[in-house]
Coordinates of C-alpha atoms and ligand atoms in Angstrom, one line a residue:
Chain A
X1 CA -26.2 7.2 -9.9
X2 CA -22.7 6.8 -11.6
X3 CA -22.5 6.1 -15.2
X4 CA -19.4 6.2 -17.3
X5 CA -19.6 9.7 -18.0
X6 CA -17.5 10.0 -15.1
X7 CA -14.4 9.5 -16.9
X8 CA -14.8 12.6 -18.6
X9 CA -14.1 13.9 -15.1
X10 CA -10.4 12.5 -15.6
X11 CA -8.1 13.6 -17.9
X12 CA -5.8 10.5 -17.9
X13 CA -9.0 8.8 -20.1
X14 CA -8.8 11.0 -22.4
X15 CA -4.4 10.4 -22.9
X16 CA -5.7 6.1 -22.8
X17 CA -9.4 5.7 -23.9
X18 CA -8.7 2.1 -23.3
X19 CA -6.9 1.8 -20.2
X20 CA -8.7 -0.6 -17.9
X21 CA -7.3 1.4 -14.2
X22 CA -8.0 -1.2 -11.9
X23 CA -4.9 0.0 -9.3
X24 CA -6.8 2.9 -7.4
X25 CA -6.0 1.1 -4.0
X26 CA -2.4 2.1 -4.9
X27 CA -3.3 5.4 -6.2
X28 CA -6.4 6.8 -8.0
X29 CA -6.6 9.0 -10.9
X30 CA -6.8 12.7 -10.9
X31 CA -10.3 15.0 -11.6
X32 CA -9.8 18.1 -13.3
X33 CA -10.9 20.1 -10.8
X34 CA -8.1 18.9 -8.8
X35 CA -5.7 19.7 -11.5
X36 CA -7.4 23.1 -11.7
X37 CA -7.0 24.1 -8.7
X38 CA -3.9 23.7 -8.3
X39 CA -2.9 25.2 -11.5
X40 CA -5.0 28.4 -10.4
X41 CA -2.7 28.5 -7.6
X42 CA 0.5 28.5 -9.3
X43 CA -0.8 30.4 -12.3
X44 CA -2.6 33.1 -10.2
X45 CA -1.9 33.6 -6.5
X46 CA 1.4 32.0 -5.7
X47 CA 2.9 32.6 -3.0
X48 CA 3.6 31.8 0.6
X49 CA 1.4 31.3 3.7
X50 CA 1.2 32.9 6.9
X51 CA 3.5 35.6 5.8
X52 CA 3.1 37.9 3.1
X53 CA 0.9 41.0 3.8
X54 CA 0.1 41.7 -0.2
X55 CA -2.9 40.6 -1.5
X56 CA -2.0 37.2 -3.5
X57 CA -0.2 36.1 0.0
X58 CA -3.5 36.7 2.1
X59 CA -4.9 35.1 -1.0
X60 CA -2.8 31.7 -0.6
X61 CA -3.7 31.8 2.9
X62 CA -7.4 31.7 2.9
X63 CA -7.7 29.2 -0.1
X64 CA -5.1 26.8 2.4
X65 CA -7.1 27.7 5.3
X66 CA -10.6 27.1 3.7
X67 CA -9.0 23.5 2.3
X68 CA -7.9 22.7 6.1
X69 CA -11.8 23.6 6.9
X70 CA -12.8 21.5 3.8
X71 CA -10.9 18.4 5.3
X72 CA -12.5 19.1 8.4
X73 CA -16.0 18.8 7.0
X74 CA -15.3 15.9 4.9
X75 CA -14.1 14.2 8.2
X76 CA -16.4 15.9 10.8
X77 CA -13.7 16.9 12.8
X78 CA -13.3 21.0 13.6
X79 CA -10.5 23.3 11.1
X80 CA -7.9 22.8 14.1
X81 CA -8.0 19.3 14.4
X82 CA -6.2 19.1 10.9
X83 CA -2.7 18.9 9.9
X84 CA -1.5 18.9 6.4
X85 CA 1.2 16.7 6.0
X86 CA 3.0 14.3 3.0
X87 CA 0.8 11.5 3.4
X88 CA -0.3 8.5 5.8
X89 CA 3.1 7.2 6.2
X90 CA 4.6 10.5 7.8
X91 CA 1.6 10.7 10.0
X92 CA 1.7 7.3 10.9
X93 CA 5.2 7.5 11.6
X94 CA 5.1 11.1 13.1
X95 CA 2.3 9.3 15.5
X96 CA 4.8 6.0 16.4
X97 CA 7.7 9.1 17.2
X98 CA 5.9 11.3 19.2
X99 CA 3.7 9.2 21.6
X100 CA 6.3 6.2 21.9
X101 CA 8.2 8.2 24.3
X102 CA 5.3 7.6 26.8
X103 CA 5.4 3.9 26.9
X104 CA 7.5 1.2 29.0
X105 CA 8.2 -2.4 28.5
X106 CA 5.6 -2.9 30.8
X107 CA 3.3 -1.7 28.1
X108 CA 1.4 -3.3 24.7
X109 CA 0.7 -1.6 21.4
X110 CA -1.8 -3.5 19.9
X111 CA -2.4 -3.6 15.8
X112 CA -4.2 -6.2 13.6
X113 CA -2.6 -8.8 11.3
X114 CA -3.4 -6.8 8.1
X115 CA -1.4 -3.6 8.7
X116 CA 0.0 -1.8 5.9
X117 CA 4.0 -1.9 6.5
X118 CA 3.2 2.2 7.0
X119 CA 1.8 1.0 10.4
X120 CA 3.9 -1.8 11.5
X121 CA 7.5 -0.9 11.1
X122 CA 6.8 2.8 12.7
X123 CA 6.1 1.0 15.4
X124 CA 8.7 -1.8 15.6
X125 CA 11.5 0.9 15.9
X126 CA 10.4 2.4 18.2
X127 CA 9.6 -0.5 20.3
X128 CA 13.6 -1.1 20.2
X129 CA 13.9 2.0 21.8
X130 CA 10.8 2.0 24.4
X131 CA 11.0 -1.9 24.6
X132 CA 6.8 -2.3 24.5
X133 CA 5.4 -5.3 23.2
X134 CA 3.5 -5.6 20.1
X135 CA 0.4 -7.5 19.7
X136 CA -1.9 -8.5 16.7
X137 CA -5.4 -8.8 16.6
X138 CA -5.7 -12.1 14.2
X139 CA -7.4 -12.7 11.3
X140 CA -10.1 -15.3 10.6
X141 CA -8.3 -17.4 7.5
X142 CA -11.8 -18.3 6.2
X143 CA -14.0 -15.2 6.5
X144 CA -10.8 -12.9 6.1
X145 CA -12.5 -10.7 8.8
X146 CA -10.9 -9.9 12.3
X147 CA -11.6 -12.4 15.0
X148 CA -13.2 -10.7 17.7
X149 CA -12.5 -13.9 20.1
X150 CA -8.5 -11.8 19.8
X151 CA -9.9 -8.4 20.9
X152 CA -8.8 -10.0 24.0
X153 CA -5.1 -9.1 23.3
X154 CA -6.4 -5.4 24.3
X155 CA -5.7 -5.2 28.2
X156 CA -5.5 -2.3 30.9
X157 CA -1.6 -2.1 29.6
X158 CA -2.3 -1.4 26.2
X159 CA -1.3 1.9 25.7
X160 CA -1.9 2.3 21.8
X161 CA -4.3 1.0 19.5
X162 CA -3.7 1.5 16.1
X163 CA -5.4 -0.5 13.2
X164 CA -6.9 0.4 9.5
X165 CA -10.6 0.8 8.7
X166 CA -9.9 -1.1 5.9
X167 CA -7.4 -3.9 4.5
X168 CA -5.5 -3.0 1.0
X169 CA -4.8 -6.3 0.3
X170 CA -7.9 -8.4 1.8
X171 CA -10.5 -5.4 1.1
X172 CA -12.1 -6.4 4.5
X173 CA -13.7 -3.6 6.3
X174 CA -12.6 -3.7 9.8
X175 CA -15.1 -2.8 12.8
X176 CA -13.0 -0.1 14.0
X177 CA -15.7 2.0 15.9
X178 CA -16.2 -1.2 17.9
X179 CA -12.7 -2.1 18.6
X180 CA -12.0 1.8 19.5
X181 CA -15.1 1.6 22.1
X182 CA -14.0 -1.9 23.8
X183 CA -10.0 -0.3 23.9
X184 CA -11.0 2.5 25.8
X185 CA -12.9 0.5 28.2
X186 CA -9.9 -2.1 29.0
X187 CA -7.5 0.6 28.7
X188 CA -8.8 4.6 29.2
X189 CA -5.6 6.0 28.7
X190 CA -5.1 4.4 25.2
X191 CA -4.2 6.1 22.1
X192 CA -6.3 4.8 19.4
X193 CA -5.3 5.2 15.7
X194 CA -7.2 5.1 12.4
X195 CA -5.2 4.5 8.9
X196 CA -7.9 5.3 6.8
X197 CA -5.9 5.5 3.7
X198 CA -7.5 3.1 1.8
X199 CA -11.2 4.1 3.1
X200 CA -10.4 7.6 2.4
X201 CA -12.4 7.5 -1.0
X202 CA -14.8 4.7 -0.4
X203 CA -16.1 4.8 2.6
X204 CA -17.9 7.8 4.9
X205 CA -15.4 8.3 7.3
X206 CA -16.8 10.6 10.4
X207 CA -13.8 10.9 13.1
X208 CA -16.7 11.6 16.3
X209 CA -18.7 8.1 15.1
X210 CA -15.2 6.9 14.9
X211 CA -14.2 8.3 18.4
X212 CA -11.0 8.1 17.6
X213 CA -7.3 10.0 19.0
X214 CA -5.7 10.3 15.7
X215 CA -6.5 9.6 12.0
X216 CA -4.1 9.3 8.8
X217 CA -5.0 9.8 5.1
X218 CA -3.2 10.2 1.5
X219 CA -4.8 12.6 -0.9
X220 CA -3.7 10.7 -3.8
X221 CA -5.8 7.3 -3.0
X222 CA -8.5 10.4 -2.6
X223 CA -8.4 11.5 -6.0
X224 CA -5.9 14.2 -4.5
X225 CA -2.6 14.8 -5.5
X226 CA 0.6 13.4 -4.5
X227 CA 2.6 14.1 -1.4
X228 CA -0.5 15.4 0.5
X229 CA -2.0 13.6 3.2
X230 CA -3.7 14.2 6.7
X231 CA -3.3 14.0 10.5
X232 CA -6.4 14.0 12.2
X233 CA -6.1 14.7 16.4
X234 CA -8.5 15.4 18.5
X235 CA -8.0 18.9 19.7
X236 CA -7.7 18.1 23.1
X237 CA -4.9 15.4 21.9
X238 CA -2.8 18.2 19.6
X239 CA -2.6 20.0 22.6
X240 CA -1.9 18.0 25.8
X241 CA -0.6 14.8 24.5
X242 CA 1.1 14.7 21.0
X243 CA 4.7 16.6 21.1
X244 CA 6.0 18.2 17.9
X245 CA 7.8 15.9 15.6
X246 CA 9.6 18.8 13.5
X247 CA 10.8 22.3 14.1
X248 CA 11.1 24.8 12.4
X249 CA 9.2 28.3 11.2
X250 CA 5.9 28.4 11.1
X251 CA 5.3 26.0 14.5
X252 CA 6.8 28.5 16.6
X253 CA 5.3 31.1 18.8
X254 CA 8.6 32.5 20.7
X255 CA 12.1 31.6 19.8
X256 CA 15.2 32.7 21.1
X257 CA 18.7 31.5 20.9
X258 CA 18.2 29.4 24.0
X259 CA 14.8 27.9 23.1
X260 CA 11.5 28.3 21.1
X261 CA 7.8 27.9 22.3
X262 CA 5.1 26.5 20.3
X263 CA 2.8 28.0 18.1
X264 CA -1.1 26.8 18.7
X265 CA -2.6 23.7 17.0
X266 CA -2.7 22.9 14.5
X267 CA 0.7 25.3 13.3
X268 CA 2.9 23.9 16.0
X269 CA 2.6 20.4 13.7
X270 CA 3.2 21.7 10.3
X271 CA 7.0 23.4 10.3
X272 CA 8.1 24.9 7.6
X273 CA 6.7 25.5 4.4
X274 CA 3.4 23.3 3.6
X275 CA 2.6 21.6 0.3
X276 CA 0.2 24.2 -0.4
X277 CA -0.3 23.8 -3.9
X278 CA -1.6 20.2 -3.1
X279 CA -3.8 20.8 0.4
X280 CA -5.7 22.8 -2.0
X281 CA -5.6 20.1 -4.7
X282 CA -6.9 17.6 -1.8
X283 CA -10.1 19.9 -0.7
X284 CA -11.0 19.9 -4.3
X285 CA -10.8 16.3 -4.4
X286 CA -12.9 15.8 -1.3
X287 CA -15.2 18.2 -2.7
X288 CA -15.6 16.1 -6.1
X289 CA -16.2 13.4 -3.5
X290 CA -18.8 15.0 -1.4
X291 CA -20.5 16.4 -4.6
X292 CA -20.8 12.6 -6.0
X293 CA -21.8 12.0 -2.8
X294 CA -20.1 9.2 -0.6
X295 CA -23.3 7.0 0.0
X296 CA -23.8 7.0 -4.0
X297 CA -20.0 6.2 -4.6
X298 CA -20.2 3.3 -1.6
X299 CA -23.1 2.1 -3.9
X300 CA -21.7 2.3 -7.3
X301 CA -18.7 0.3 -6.0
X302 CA -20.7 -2.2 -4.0
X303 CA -22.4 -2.6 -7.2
X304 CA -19.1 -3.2 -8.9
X305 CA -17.6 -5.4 -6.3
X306 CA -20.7 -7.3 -6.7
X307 CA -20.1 -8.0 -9.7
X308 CA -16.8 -8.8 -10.1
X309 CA -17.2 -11.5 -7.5
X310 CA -19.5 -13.0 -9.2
X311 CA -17.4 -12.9 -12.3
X312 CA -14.2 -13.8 -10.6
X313 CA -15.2 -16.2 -8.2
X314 CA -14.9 -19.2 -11.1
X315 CA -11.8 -18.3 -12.0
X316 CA -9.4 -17.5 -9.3
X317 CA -9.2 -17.3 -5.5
X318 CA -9.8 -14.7 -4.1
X319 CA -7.9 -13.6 -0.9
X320 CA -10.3 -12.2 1.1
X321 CA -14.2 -11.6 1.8
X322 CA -15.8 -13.4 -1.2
X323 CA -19.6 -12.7 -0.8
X324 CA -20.5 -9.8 0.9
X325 CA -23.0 -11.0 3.8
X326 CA -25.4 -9.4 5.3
X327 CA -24.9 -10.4 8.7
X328 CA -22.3 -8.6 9.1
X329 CA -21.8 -6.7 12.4
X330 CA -22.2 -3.2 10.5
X331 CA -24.9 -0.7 11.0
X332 CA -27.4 0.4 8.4
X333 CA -26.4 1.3 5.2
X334 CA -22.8 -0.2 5.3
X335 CA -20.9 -2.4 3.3
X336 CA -18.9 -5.5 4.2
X337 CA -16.0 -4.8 2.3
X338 CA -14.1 -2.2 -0.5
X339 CA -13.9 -2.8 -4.1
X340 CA -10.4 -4.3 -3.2
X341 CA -9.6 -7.4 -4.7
X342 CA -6.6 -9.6 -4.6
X343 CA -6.5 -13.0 -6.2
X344 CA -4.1 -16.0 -7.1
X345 CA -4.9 -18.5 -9.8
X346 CA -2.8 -21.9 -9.4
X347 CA 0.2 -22.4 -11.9
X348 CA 0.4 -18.8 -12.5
X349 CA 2.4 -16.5 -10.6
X350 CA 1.1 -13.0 -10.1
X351 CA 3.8 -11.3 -12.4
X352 CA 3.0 -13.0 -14.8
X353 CA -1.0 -12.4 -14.3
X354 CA 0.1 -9.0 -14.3
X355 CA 2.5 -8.9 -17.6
X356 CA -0.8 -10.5 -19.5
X357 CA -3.4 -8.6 -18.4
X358 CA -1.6 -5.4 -19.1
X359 CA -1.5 -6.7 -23.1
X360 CA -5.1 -6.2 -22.6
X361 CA -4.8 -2.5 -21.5
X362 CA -5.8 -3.8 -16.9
X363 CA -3.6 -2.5 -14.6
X364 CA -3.5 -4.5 -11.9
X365 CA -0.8 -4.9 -8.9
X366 CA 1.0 -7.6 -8.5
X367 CA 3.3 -8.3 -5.1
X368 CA 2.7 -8.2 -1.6
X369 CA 1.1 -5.2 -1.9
X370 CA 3.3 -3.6 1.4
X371 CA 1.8 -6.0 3.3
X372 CA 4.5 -8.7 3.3
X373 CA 4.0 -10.2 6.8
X374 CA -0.1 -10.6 5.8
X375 CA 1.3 -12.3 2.6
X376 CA 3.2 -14.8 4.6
X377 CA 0.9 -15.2 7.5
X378 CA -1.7 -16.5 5.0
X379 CA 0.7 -18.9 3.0
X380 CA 1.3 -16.5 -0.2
X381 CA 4.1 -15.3 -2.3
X382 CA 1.6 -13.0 -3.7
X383 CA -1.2 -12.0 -5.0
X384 CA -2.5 -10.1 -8.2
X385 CA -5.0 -7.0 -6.8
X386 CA -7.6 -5.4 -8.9
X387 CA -9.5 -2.6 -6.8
X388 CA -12.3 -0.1 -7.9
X389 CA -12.7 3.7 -8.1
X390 CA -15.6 6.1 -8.8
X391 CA -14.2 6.2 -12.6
X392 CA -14.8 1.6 -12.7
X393 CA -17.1 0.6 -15.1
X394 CA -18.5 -3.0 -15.6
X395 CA -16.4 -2.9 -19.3
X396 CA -13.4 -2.8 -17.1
X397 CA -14.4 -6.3 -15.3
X398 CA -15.1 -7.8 -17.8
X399 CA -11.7 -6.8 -19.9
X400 CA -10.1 -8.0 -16.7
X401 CA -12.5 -11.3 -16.8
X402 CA -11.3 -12.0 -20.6
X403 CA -7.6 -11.0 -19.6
X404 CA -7.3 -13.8 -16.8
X405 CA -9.3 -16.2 -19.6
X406 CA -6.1 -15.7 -21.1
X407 CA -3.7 -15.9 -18.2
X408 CA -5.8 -19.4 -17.5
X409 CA -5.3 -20.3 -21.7
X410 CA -1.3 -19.7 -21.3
X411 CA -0.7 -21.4 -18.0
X412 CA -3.5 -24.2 -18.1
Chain B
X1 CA 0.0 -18.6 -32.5
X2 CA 3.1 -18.9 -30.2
X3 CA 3.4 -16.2 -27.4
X4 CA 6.4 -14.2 -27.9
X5 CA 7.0 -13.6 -24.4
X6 CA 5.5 -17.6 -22.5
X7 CA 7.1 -19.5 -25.5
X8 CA 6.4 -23.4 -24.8
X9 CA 9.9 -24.1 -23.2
X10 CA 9.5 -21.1 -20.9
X11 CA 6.6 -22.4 -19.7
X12 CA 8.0 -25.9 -19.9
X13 CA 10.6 -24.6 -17.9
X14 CA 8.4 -22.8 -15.6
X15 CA 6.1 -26.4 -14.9
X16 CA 9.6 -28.3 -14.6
X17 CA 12.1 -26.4 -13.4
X18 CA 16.2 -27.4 -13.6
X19 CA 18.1 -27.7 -10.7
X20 CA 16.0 -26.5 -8.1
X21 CA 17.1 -28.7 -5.8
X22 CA 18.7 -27.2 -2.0
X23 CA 22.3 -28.9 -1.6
X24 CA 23.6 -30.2 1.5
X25 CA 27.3 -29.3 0.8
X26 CA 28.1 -26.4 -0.6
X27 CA 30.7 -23.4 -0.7
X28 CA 28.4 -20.3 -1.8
X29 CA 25.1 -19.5 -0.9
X30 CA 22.6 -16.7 -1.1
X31 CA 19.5 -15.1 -0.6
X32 CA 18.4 -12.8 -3.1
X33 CA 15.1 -11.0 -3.7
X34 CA 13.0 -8.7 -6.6
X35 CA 11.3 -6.2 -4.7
X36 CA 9.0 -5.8 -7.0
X37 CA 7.0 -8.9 -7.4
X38 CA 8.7 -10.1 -3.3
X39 CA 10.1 -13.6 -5.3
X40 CA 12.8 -14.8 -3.4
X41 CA 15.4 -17.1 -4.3
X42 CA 18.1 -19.3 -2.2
X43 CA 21.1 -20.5 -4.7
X44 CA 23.3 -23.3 -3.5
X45 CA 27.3 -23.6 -5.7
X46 CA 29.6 -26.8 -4.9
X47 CA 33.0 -26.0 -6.3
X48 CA 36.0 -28.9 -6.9
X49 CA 39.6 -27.9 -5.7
X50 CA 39.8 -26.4 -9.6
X51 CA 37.2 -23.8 -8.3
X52 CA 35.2 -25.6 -11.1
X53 CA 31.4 -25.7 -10.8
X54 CA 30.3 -28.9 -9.9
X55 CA 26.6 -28.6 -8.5
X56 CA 24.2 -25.6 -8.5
X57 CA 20.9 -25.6 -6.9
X58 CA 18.3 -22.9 -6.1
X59 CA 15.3 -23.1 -4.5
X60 CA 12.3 -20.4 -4.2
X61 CA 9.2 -19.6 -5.3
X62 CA 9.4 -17.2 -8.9
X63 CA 7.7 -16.2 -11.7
X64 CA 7.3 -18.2 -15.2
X65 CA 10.7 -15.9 -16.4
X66 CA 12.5 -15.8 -13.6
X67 CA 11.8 -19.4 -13.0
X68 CA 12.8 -20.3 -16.7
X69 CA 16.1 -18.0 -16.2
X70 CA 17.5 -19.8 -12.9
X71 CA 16.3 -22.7 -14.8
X72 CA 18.7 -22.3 -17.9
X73 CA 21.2 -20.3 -16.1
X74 CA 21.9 -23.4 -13.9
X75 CA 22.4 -25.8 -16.3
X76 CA 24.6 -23.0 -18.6
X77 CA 26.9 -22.9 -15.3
X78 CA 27.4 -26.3 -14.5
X79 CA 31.8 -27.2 -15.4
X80 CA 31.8 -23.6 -15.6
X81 CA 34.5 -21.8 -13.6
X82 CA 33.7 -19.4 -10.7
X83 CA 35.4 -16.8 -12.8
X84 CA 33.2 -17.4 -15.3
X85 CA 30.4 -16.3 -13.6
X86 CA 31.8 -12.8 -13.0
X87 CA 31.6 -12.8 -16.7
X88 CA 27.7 -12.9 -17.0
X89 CA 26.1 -10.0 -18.4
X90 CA 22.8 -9.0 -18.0
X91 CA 22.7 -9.4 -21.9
X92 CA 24.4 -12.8 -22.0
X93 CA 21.6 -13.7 -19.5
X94 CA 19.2 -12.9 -21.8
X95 CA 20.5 -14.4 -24.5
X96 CA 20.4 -17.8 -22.0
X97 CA 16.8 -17.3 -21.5
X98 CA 16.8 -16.5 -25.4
X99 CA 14.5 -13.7 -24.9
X100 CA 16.7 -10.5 -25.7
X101 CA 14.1 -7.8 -25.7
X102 CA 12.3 -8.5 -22.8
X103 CA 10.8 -5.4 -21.3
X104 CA 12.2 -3.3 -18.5
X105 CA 9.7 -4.4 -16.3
X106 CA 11.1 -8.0 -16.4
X107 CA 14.3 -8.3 -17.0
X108 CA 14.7 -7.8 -12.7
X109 CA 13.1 -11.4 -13.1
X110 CA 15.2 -12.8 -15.7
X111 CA 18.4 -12.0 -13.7
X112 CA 17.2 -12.4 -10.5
X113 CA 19.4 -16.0 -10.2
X114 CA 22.1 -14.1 -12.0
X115 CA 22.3 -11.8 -9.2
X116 CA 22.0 -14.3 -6.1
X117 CA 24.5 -16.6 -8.0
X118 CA 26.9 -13.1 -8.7
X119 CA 26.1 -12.1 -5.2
X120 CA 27.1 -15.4 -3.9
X121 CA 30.3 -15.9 -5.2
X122 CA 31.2 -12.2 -3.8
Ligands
PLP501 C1 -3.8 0.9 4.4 C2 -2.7 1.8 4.0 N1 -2.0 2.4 4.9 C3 -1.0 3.3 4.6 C4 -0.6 3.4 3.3 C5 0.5 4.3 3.0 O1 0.1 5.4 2.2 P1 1.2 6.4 1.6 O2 2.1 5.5 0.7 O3 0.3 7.3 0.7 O4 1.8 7.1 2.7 C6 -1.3 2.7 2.3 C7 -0.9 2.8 0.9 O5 -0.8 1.8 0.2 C8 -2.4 1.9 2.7 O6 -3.1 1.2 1.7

């Protein structure tokens, strides 16, 4: 069970014992332990990886190593099968440059209509350059749930499948498993993708259930810091399929003034110097997650979600799943969609939903929260987005409840 | 108590907005957008042989101060010259709107017609 003490957890509280952080889907706040360990780091055993013989340097090494087999635990996936990199959008577009070169114009990439812009423009560059076709899975406009009746755009052509576990705008929680099972059966040769930056800290994420190629996450929707993020391959995948995307030390084995050969996975992906203060920021944020436990944070935000539908739902419009349902096609246990939730409210644009509730201390997001194409798709300019953490408390609903009273008093 | 910020003409303004009509004829047009809140704007200038203003129109879907802005902004210009446009601060625009400490945060809406017309007239 979570109960408010959390916040203590997080020092930003302390600097705003009123702030109402409703934004987490854009970034979440930071435990001290994450802050702690990376200040032990700078303050104690600086210094580079990989290189140094002297004891702080073998130091630096293992604490990077043992977060690279932290992320591996927290995503079921093996030490190797993890690369460190800046965040979802370099692996996503790392994955769009490196396995593009393999497709034709007689090939498909398919994604879904409710793609972060990190996993749509990636992939309309460098369908200039390799001329494949794009294709969306659609979106059911009333349940704001994919429409499996469009799986069907996934043929034996379809070379990649890429698509997130879970909208930022809609909060919808997409049957990725599924859609990864019926792509490899149309198409065996397909890539498949998971942007699981936005599930990251919210949902169990476990890459073999998954059976996915590749996976991308950013530590800081995680809890993690900033400019840290993940690229899970399958080891068989790092090897054989995906080329190198940069070069320089580190990812080399061999190099002479002619050429260079590769170092092994998962080096031969991460040139240069890593952001090592923050991988080891990020395995203490996945441990703060793990030690919470994901099935009792899934609960505590269910809970929350729950709740603020219900509160919400009299109010405004909400842009996506409203009541969570039952039926849903997930397993045991599961949830029907994140504490993500954008809304509109006639007669008030979301700016100015935004400007008020902050007088009341809510962050919220206001915009197209990069998802611009979703935004027009469904008939929006935009929308206002509230979404949940571990740190949301019921006392921040309902200051976001009596905040869009307001917005409704002003703009009536 | 009055707001100090969604005064009743703003949001007078914001329910019946001036101008916002798309012209048919017209010398300058533009596109413009805030990438912050993704409101777009389309602004429409007819000028006489003078290079007087004669119509301005704007179309697009804003926010109550941006909205209000475009609003007042038109109706300031109309006569106008085109060189008085160039003229326009970003502190004369606020002074139209009659908000002159807005915060940071939104004074990209209260200029965004100030820039499409600006950006127009280029
Ligand atoms: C679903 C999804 N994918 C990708 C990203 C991009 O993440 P980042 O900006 O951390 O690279 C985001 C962030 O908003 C997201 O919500």
């Amino acid at each position: 069970m979570i109960t408010k003490k959390i916040k203590q957890h997080f020092p930003i509280f302390r600097a705003h014992p009123n702030l109402a952080y409703l934004d987490s889907a854009a970034t979440t706040q930071t435990p001290q332990v994450v802050i702690d360990a990376m200040n032990d780091y700078y303050a104690k055993y600086r210094s580079n990886v990989h290189r140094g013989l002297y004891d702080i340097s073998i130091t630096a090494t293992e604490k990077y190593e043992a977060a690279r087999k932290q992320m591996a635990k927290f995503l079921n996936s093996a030490p190797e099968e993890i690369i460190f990199n800046s965040g979802a959008t370099f692996g996503l577009n790392a994955l769009a440059r490196s396995l593009s070169p393999r497709l034709s114009h007689r090939d498909n990439i398919v994604l879904t209509r409710m793609e972060h812009h990190a996993n749509l423009v990636p992939w309309q560059e460098m369908s200039k350059h390799y001329g494949f076709e794009i294709r969306f899975i659609e979106l059911d406009p009333t349940s704001y749930q994919l429409e499996p009746n469009s799986y069907n755009v996934i043929d034996e052509n379809t070379k990649i499948v890429s698509l997130t576990q879970a909208s930022n705008v809609l909060g919808a929680i997409n049957p990725v498993a599924e859609i990864i099972k019926l792509a490899k059966q149309k198409s065996p040769k397909v890539y498949t993708i998971v942007d699981a930056a936005q599930a990251a800290a919210h949902l169990p994420i476990d890459v073999k259930k998954l059976d996915c190629d590749f996976l991308v996450l950013s530590g800081h929707k995680m809890y993690g810091p900033t400019g840290i993020g993940v690229l899970y391959g399958k080891k068989i995948m790092l090897e054989e399929h995906l080329e190198p995307f940069m070069f320089g030390g580190e990812m080399v084995s061999d190099v002479t003034y002619e050429r260079a050969t590769w170092n092994e996975v998962p080096y031969k992906f991460e040139a240069g110097t890593p952001p090592i203060a923050e991988a080891i920021g990020l395995s203490a944020a996945a441990e703060f997650i793990t030690k919470i436990g994901m099935n009792t944070i899934v609960a505590h935000e269910k809970r929350l979600t729950d709740y603020a539908l219900e509160k919400l739902t009299p109010l405004v419009n909400i842009i996506g799943p409203s009541t969570p349902s039952p039926s849903q096609r997930r397993g045991r246990g599961e949830v029907s969609r994140l504490g993500v939730i954008s809304f509109t409210i006639p007669g008030a644009h979301p700016h100015d939903i935004g400007e008020i509730v902050n007088r009341a201390g809510v962050c919220v997001r206001v915009g197209h929260h990069c998802a611009m194409p979703l935004h027009k798709h469904l008939g929006l300019v935009g929308t206002a987005r509230a979404s949940a953490g571990v740190y949301t408390t019921k006392k921040d609903i309902d200051k976001l409840v009596s905040a869009i009273k307001e917005v409704k008093k002003i703009f009536g | 108590m009055t707001d100090a910020l969604y005064q009743e003409y703003i949001l007078d303004l914001y329910r019946h907005p001036r101008n916002k009509t798309m012209l048919k004829n017209f010398d300058f047009t533009r596109h413009e957008k805030n990438p912050l809140c993704s409101d777009e704007i389309d602004v429409f200038i007819k000028l006489d042989k003078a290079e007087k203003i004669t119509e301005l129109g704007w179309t697009g879907e804003g926010c109550a101060i941006s909205t209000a802005a475009t609003s007042l902004l038109t109706d300031y210009l109309k006569n106008k010259s085109k060189a008085d446009i160039s003229k326009l601060s970003t502190e004369k625009m606020l002074k139209i709107l009659g908000l002159p400490k807005i915060t940071p945060a939104r004074i990209g809406c209260a200029t965004l017609g100030l820039k499409a017309i600006n950006n127009a007239i280029k």
